[in-house]
Short mmCIF file of C-alpha atoms and ligand atoms in Angstrom, two decimals:
data_model
loop_
_atom_site.label_atom_id
_atom_site.label_comp_id
_atom_site.label_asym_id
_atom_site.label_seq_id
_atom_site.Cartn_x
_atom_site.Cartn_y
_atom_site.Cartn_z
CA MET A 1 7.24 2.12 -31.37
CA LYS A 2 4.73 -0.34 -30.51
CA THR A 3 2.66 1.15 -27.24
CA LEU A 4 1.53 -1.06 -24.40
CA VAL A 5 -2.12 -1.08 -25.28
CA GLU A 6 -0.83 -1.84 -28.84
CA PHE A 7 0.56 -5.12 -28.55
CA ILE A 8 -2.04 -5.99 -25.93
CA ASN A 9 -5.14 -5.17 -28.84
CA GLU A 10 -3.13 -6.71 -31.35
CA LYS A 11 -2.57 -10.52 -30.18
CA GLN A 12 -6.08 -10.54 -27.76
CA ALA A 13 -6.96 -12.44 -31.31
CA ASP A 14 -4.04 -15.52 -29.89
CA PHE A 15 -4.83 -15.81 -26.37
CA ALA A 16 -7.92 -18.32 -25.72
CA TYR A 17 -9.35 -15.91 -23.73
CA ALA A 18 -9.63 -13.08 -25.92
CA SER A 19 -11.30 -10.87 -24.27
CA GLY A 20 -12.11 -6.75 -24.67
CA GLU A 21 -12.39 -6.88 -20.90
CA PHE A 22 -9.15 -9.10 -20.31
CA THR A 23 -7.41 -6.49 -22.27
CA ARG A 24 -9.20 -4.19 -19.47
CA LEU A 25 -8.22 -5.43 -16.63
CA LEU A 26 -4.11 -5.69 -17.87
CA ASN A 27 -4.54 -1.54 -19.18
CA ASP A 28 -6.66 -0.99 -15.34
CA ILE A 29 -2.92 -3.61 -14.17
CA GLY A 30 -0.31 -0.01 -16.37
CA ILE A 31 -2.17 2.78 -15.21
CA ALA A 32 -1.68 1.79 -11.66
CA ALA A 33 1.37 1.29 -12.30
CA LYS A 34 2.75 4.51 -13.66
CA LEU A 35 0.80 5.61 -10.59
CA VAL A 36 3.18 3.85 -8.10
CA ASN A 37 5.91 4.36 -10.60
CA ARG A 38 4.77 8.19 -10.16
CA GLU A 39 4.79 7.75 -6.11
CA ILE A 40 8.45 6.07 -6.39
CA ASN A 41 10.96 8.30 -7.53
CA LYS A 42 9.86 11.31 -5.48
CA ALA A 43 9.22 9.42 -2.29
CA GLY A 44 12.61 10.78 -1.23
CA LEU A 45 11.07 14.23 -1.78
CA ALA A 46 7.99 13.93 -0.07
CA ASP A 47 6.85 12.90 3.59
CA ILE A 48 6.25 9.03 2.57
CA ASN A 49 9.11 7.22 3.30
CA GLY A 50 8.49 5.87 5.79
CA TYR A 51 6.00 3.44 8.60
CA PHE A 52 1.96 3.41 7.39
CA GLY A 53 2.12 2.57 11.33
CA GLN A 54 0.13 -0.86 11.41
CA GLN A 55 1.75 -4.54 10.55
CA ASN A 56 0.37 -6.75 8.14
CA ILE A 57 -0.38 -10.39 8.80
CA GLN A 58 2.35 -11.65 8.68
CA GLY A 59 3.39 -9.25 11.71
CA GLU A 60 5.38 -6.50 9.27
CA ASP A 61 5.96 -3.69 10.13
CA GLN A 62 3.33 -1.94 6.40
CA LYS A 63 5.82 1.22 4.87
CA LYS A 64 3.48 4.33 3.25
CA LEU A 65 4.47 3.81 0.11
CA ASP A 66 3.40 -0.68 0.28
CA VAL A 67 0.06 1.29 0.88
CA PHE A 68 -0.42 3.01 -1.43
CA ALA A 69 0.85 0.33 -3.74
CA ASN A 70 -2.41 -1.60 -2.48
CA ASP A 71 -4.24 1.34 -2.53
CA CYS A 72 -3.36 2.56 -5.76
CA PHE A 73 -4.04 -1.43 -7.72
CA LEU A 74 -7.31 -2.17 -5.38
CA ALA A 75 -8.47 0.96 -7.42
CA ALA A 76 -7.34 0.39 -10.99
CA MET A 77 -8.93 -3.11 -10.54
CA ARG A 78 -12.70 -1.64 -9.00
CA HIS A 79 -13.02 0.96 -11.72
CA GLY A 80 -12.74 -1.14 -14.60
CA GLY A 81 -14.71 -4.19 -13.14
CA MET A 82 -13.02 -7.16 -14.19
CA VAL A 83 -11.98 -8.37 -11.16
CA CYS A 84 -13.96 -10.39 -8.38
CA ALA A 85 -11.74 -10.27 -5.42
CA VAL A 86 -8.04 -10.10 -4.73
CA ALA A 87 -5.67 -11.33 -2.68
CA SER A 88 -3.41 -9.54 -1.55
CA GLU A 89 0.03 -9.76 0.78
CA GLU A 90 -1.23 -5.91 2.66
CA ASN A 91 -4.71 -7.28 3.18
CA ASP A 92 -5.07 -10.09 5.15
CA ASP A 93 -8.56 -11.22 4.49
CA LEU A 94 -9.45 -11.21 0.76
CA TYR A 95 -10.34 -7.92 -0.98
CA THR A 96 -13.95 -8.33 -2.19
CA TYR A 97 -15.88 -5.58 -4.79
CA GLU A 98 -18.99 -4.45 -3.16
CA ASN A 99 -20.42 -2.84 -5.97
CA ALA A 100 -22.54 -4.44 -8.71
CA PHE A 101 -20.04 -4.19 -11.80
CA SER A 102 -17.12 -5.82 -10.00
CA GLN A 103 -19.32 -9.03 -8.21
CA GLU A 104 -19.63 -9.59 -12.34
CA GLY A 105 -16.02 -9.38 -13.04
CA LYS A 106 -14.97 -12.93 -14.17
CA TYR A 107 -11.49 -12.73 -12.77
CA VAL A 108 -9.67 -12.84 -9.65
CA VAL A 109 -5.66 -11.51 -8.70
CA ALA A 110 -2.79 -12.37 -6.07
CA MET A 111 -0.68 -9.29 -5.23
CA ASP A 112 1.84 -8.87 -4.39
CA PRO A 113 1.24 -4.35 -4.29
CA LEU A 114 5.35 -3.41 -3.67
CA ASP A 115 7.45 -5.92 -3.28
CA GLY A 116 11.75 -5.94 -1.69
CA SER A 117 10.27 -2.95 -0.15
CA SER A 118 12.52 -3.43 2.40
CA ASN A 119 14.82 -1.48 0.16
CA ILE A 120 12.34 1.81 -0.80
CA GLU A 121 14.59 3.83 1.66
CA VAL A 122 16.94 3.17 -0.06
CA ASN A 123 16.61 4.07 -3.92
CA VAL A 124 17.14 0.16 -4.42
CA PRO A 125 15.15 -1.40 -7.07
CA ILE A 126 11.67 -2.37 -5.84
CA GLY A 127 9.07 -3.68 -7.87
CA THR A 128 4.74 -5.30 -7.67
CA ILE A 129 3.38 -8.92 -8.44
CA PHE A 130 0.56 -9.89 -9.79
CA SER A 131 -0.84 -13.21 -11.17
CA ILE A 132 -4.90 -13.52 -12.56
CA TYR A 133 -7.61 -16.43 -13.10
CA ARG A 134 -10.25 -16.95 -13.34
CA ARG A 135 -12.52 -16.79 -11.17
CA ILE A 136 -14.83 -20.61 -10.16
CA SER A 137 -17.50 -18.82 -7.93
CA GLU A 138 -20.45 -17.97 -10.99
CA SER A 139 -20.71 -14.47 -9.11
CA GLY A 140 -20.63 -12.04 -6.96
CA PRO A 141 -17.68 -11.25 -4.74
CA GLY A 142 -15.20 -13.48 -4.85
CA THR A 143 -13.81 -16.20 -3.35
CA VAL A 144 -11.83 -17.48 -1.27
CA GLN A 145 -11.78 -19.90 -3.36
CA ASP A 146 -11.22 -18.84 -7.48
CA LEU A 147 -7.67 -17.73 -5.27
CA LEU A 148 -7.25 -21.48 -3.69
CA GLN A 149 -6.01 -22.38 -7.12
CA PRO A 150 -2.60 -24.03 -7.92
CA GLY A 151 -0.30 -22.02 -10.30
CA VAL A 152 -0.92 -23.94 -13.93
CA LYS A 153 -4.71 -22.17 -13.84
CA GLN A 154 -3.66 -18.44 -14.10
CA ILE A 155 -3.89 -16.65 -17.24
CA ALA A 156 -1.66 -14.27 -16.51
CA ALA A 157 1.42 -13.19 -14.35
CA GLY A 158 3.91 -10.22 -14.25
CA TYR A 159 5.87 -7.76 -13.02
CA VAL A 160 6.95 -4.11 -12.84
CA ILE A 161 10.24 -3.50 -12.24
CA TYR A 162 11.23 -0.10 -10.53
CA GLY A 163 14.22 0.18 -11.43
CA THR A 164 16.95 2.55 -13.27
CA SER A 165 13.58 2.28 -16.12
CA THR A 166 10.48 0.59 -14.91
CA ILE A 167 9.41 -1.98 -16.55
CA LEU A 168 6.65 -4.91 -17.06
CA VAL A 169 6.49 -8.04 -17.95
CA TYR A 170 4.16 -10.25 -18.15
CA SER A 171 2.68 -13.33 -19.94
CA THR A 172 -0.60 -14.43 -21.18
CA GLY A 173 1.05 -17.66 -21.70
CA TYR A 174 2.14 -17.31 -25.29
CA GLY A 175 6.15 -16.38 -24.94
CA VAL A 176 6.73 -13.57 -21.99
CA ASN A 177 7.22 -9.48 -23.17
CA GLY A 178 8.50 -6.40 -21.50
CA PHE A 179 7.91 -2.49 -21.59
CA THR A 180 9.87 0.15 -19.82
CA LEU A 181 8.32 2.96 -19.34
CA ASP A 182 8.67 5.71 -20.93
CA PRO A 183 9.06 8.60 -18.89
CA SER A 184 8.08 11.35 -20.16
CA VAL A 185 5.08 10.52 -22.46
CA GLY A 186 4.12 8.51 -20.31
CA LEU A 187 3.71 5.27 -21.86
CA PHE A 188 4.96 1.60 -21.64
CA PHE A 189 7.14 0.70 -24.96
CA LEU A 190 7.62 -2.92 -26.24
CA SER A 191 11.84 -2.78 -25.43
CA HIS A 192 11.78 -5.94 -24.39
CA PRO A 193 10.62 -8.66 -26.86
CA GLU A 194 10.10 -12.75 -26.59
CA MET A 195 12.14 -12.45 -23.91
CA LYS A 196 13.90 -16.21 -22.69
CA ILE A 197 16.02 -17.06 -20.06
CA PRO A 198 19.27 -18.46 -20.38
CA ASP A 199 19.39 -22.87 -20.37
CA GLY A 200 22.57 -21.72 -17.61
CA GLY A 201 24.29 -18.95 -16.55
CA ASN A 202 26.86 -18.02 -14.05
CA ILE A 203 25.06 -15.94 -11.29
CA TYR A 204 23.19 -17.65 -8.67
CA SER A 205 20.50 -15.22 -5.49
CA ILE A 206 20.71 -16.20 -1.80
CA ASN A 207 20.91 -14.82 0.88
CA GLU A 208 23.53 -16.41 2.21
CA ALA A 209 23.92 -15.99 5.64
CA ASN A 210 21.16 -18.23 6.85
CA TYR A 211 23.94 -20.85 5.62
CA ILE A 212 23.88 -22.08 8.58
CA TYR A 213 20.22 -23.14 8.76
CA PHE A 214 19.62 -24.58 5.01
CA HIS A 215 19.05 -28.20 4.50
CA GLU A 216 22.48 -29.93 3.05
CA GLY A 217 21.31 -29.83 -0.10
CA VAL A 218 21.16 -26.08 -0.66
CA LYS A 219 24.59 -26.29 1.11
CA GLN A 220 26.56 -28.58 -1.45
CA TYR A 221 24.29 -27.03 -4.59
CA ILE A 222 26.34 -23.03 -3.01
CA LYS A 223 29.59 -25.94 -2.78
CA TYR A 224 28.68 -26.07 -6.61
CA CYS A 225 28.70 -23.06 -6.90
CA GLN A 226 31.88 -21.95 -5.57
CA GLN A 227 33.86 -24.72 -7.10
CA ASP A 228 36.89 -23.86 -9.77
CA ASP A 229 35.10 -25.05 -13.51
CA PRO A 230 35.74 -22.96 -16.33
CA ALA A 231 34.53 -25.04 -18.90
CA THR A 232 31.06 -24.60 -16.72
CA LEU A 233 31.68 -20.88 -15.59
CA ARG A 234 32.20 -21.51 -12.15
CA PRO A 235 33.16 -20.59 -10.08
CA TYR A 236 29.95 -18.23 -10.15
CA THR A 237 29.31 -15.06 -8.98
CA THR A 238 26.88 -14.18 -6.80
CA ARG A 239 24.32 -11.25 -7.08
CA TYR A 240 21.68 -11.11 -4.17
CA ILE A 241 19.50 -7.82 -4.54
CA GLY A 242 16.84 -8.66 -1.92
CA SER A 243 13.77 -7.45 -3.91
CA LEU A 244 12.44 -11.15 -5.69
CA VAL A 245 11.60 -8.95 -8.73
CA ALA A 246 14.88 -7.22 -9.05
CA ASP A 247 16.93 -10.69 -8.81
CA PHE A 248 14.61 -12.58 -11.27
CA HIS A 249 14.87 -9.37 -13.81
CA ARG A 250 18.04 -9.56 -13.94
CA ASN A 251 18.38 -13.26 -14.36
CA LEU A 252 16.01 -13.98 -16.40
CA ILE A 253 18.05 -11.77 -18.95
CA MET A 254 20.90 -12.77 -18.33
CA GLY A 255 20.72 -16.39 -16.55
CA GLY A 256 21.05 -17.38 -13.07
CA ILE A 257 19.23 -18.96 -10.57
CA TYR A 258 17.50 -17.74 -7.12
CA ILE A 259 16.96 -19.76 -4.48
CA TYR A 260 14.66 -18.61 -0.87
CA PRO A 261 14.75 -22.40 0.20
CA GLY A 262 13.64 -23.55 3.16
CA THR A 263 16.06 -23.99 6.50
CA LYS A 264 15.42 -25.90 9.96
CA LYS A 265 13.01 -23.21 11.66
CA ASN A 266 11.15 -22.69 8.30
CA PRO A 267 9.87 -25.52 6.45
CA ASN A 268 8.87 -23.50 3.52
CA GLY A 269 11.04 -20.06 3.29
CA LYS A 270 9.42 -16.96 3.44
CA LEU A 271 8.53 -16.32 0.28
CA ARG A 272 4.37 -16.30 -0.11
CA LEU A 273 2.84 -18.93 -3.08
CA LEU A 274 0.95 -17.06 -4.68
CA TYR A 275 1.44 -13.52 -5.69
CA GLU A 276 5.65 -14.37 -4.98
CA CYS A 277 6.49 -17.88 -6.06
CA ASN A 278 3.09 -18.62 -8.60
CA PRO A 279 3.36 -15.41 -10.76
CA ILE A 280 7.90 -15.88 -11.07
CA ALA A 281 6.97 -19.57 -11.94
CA PHE A 282 4.74 -18.42 -14.72
CA LEU A 283 7.12 -15.84 -16.50
CA ALA A 284 9.36 -18.78 -15.96
CA GLU A 285 8.12 -21.37 -17.30
CA GLN A 286 6.89 -19.21 -20.69
CA ALA A 287 10.73 -18.29 -20.87
CA GLY A 288 12.14 -21.46 -20.90
CA GLY A 289 13.22 -21.97 -17.14
CA LYS A 290 12.40 -23.66 -14.47
CA ALA A 291 10.20 -23.35 -11.32
CA SER A 292 11.04 -25.34 -8.63
CA THR A 293 10.45 -26.79 -4.54
CA GLY A 294 13.02 -27.52 -5.02
CA TYR A 295 11.51 -31.53 -4.89
CA GLU A 296 8.72 -30.36 -7.32
CA ARG A 297 7.42 -28.00 -9.83
CA ILE A 298 5.73 -24.66 -8.58
CA LEU A 299 2.60 -24.94 -10.63
CA ASP A 300 1.60 -27.91 -9.70
CA ILE A 301 1.06 -26.97 -5.94
CA GLN A 302 -2.71 -26.80 -4.42
CA PRO A 303 -2.71 -23.90 -2.40
CA THR A 304 -4.99 -24.44 1.06
CA GLU A 305 -4.73 -20.51 1.90
CA LEU A 306 -4.17 -17.45 0.40
CA HIS A 307 -0.90 -16.11 2.02
CA GLN A 308 0.54 -19.92 2.54
CA ARG A 309 4.37 -19.81 1.91
CA ALA A 310 6.71 -21.66 -0.14
CA PRO A 311 10.72 -23.17 -1.09
CA PHE A 312 11.14 -21.50 -4.30
CA PHE A 313 14.17 -21.99 -6.52
CA VAL A 314 13.48 -20.14 -9.73
CA GLY A 315 15.89 -19.23 -12.85
CA SER A 316 17.85 -20.63 -15.81
CA LYS A 317 16.34 -24.97 -15.91
CA ALA A 318 19.83 -26.33 -15.69
CA MET A 319 20.23 -25.01 -13.59
CA VAL A 320 17.65 -25.51 -10.69
CA GLU A 321 18.10 -28.93 -12.05
CA LYS A 322 21.06 -29.73 -11.18
CA ALA A 323 20.45 -27.44 -7.42
CA GLU A 324 17.48 -29.85 -8.11
CA GLU A 325 19.69 -33.12 -8.26
CA MET A 326 22.04 -31.40 -5.08
CA MET A 327 18.74 -31.52 -2.93
CA ARG A 328 18.04 -34.97 -4.28
CA LEU A 329 21.11 -36.90 -2.59
CA TYR A 330 21.76 -34.55 -0.12
CA SER A 331 17.81 -35.47 1.06
CA GLU A 332 18.13 -34.84 4.81
P1 AHM B 1 8.45 -8.81 0.93
O1 AHM B 1 7.42 -8.56 -0.03
O2 AHM B 1 8.07 -8.78 2.75
O3 AHM B 1 8.76 -7.20 0.86
O4 AHM B 1 10.24 -9.55 0.68
C1 AHM B 1 9.65 -10.93 0.02
C2 AHM B 1 11.45 -10.56 -0.72
C3 AHM B 1 11.94 -10.68 -1.48
O5 AHM B 1 11.32 -9.24 -2.55
C4 AHM B 1 13.22 -11.02 -1.13
O6 AHM B 1 14.12 -11.53 -2.56
C5 AHM B 1 13.32 -11.51 -0.14
O7 AHM B 1 12.11 -11.31 0.33
C6 AHM B 1 14.71 -11.12 0.18
O8 AHM B 1 14.22 -11.50 2.21
P2 AHM B 1 15.78 -11.31 2.91
O9 AHM B 1 15.85 -10.18 3.26
O10 AHM B 1 15.51 -12.95 4.13
O11 AHM B 1 16.95 -11.81 1.89
MG1 MG B 2 6.29 -7.61 -0.88
#
C-alpha cells in the first residue's frame, strides 16, 4: 500500500523539475483536498449548504462550500510558500500572496476549487481541478503574465473527485496516477497506477438540452453517436453528470468523450481554459487521449485572459478525432 506522499517522493527523481519544494506543493494540495472532503461529507448536516450571498466574476452565485474550498486551497499554498500567485474561478483578479516567503515561490497555480458546485446540494460528485506552472517573472508577487502560459507549459495538473470515494488524480508529465483517500486513516493510497484512457469507447457526455444552439458539426456528431452500428458499439450511451471532473473521471476509466461546445450564443462555450480545460487536457493527453476545441489542440492555445473560455472536446482519442472530423465536414 503506497501512500501519495511516498509515491511523490519516490517519483521525484524522474521528474525534470524535481525539487523538494515541488513535492511539498503537491502534498499541500493533498492536505487541502482532505479538509474540503471533510466539509463536503458533512454538508448535509452543517449550515454550510446554500449561497454565500455574493456573485463571482462570471455572475454566478457563490456557495458557501465554493468559498470554503477556495480559502482552504489558498491557505494550504500560502503555508508552504512555494506558490507566488493563484488564478481561481472564485477570485475576479489574480490572487497574490503578501508574505515575502511566498513571493520567492517558483510556481503559479490555476484552480477551480469546487467544480460542478450546482451538484453540492444533491449529493452528486463534485471536484477540485488544479494546474501548476513555473513562474516567468523572477521574484516578487506573481503577475497575470505568469498565468497566461499555454497549457503545454504545465508542469503538473490534476483533480480531486469527491464521489463515492475521494480520489486524487495527477500527472507531472510522466503518466497519470490516481490515489484513493482512506478516510479511516486520512491518507491517499495509490489505487489507479498508470491510468490509460481506452482509445475508443461508447459513452458520450454533452448537455443535449442546448442542441438547438449547437454548431452543425456537433449535431452531426450526436447523430453519429446515435446510429445503429454494432461493429462500432453504436448507438453509444449518454452519461452526463454535469460535473466535469466526474464525467471526465468516468470516461478516463471506461472510455468516452465529453463535449462542451461553443454555441451560437456563446461561441467559446462555458468552460474556463486555465483551470478547467487545460488541466483536464493535460491529463487526457498523458493518459493517451486527446483534447481539442473541435479544431485545434487545447494545450496550444495562448491565453489572453485569466477567465477566458474555450470549447472543449476531450476523451478517447478516436472519439475526439471523429468529432473533429464532423466539425471540419460541416464547417459553417
Ligand atoms: P462550474 O465551475 O460553475 O461548476 O461550471 C462548470 C461545470 C462543469 O463541471 C460541468 O461539466 C458544466 O459546468 C455543466 O454545465 P451545464 O449545466 O451548462 O451543462
Ligand atoms: Mg466551479
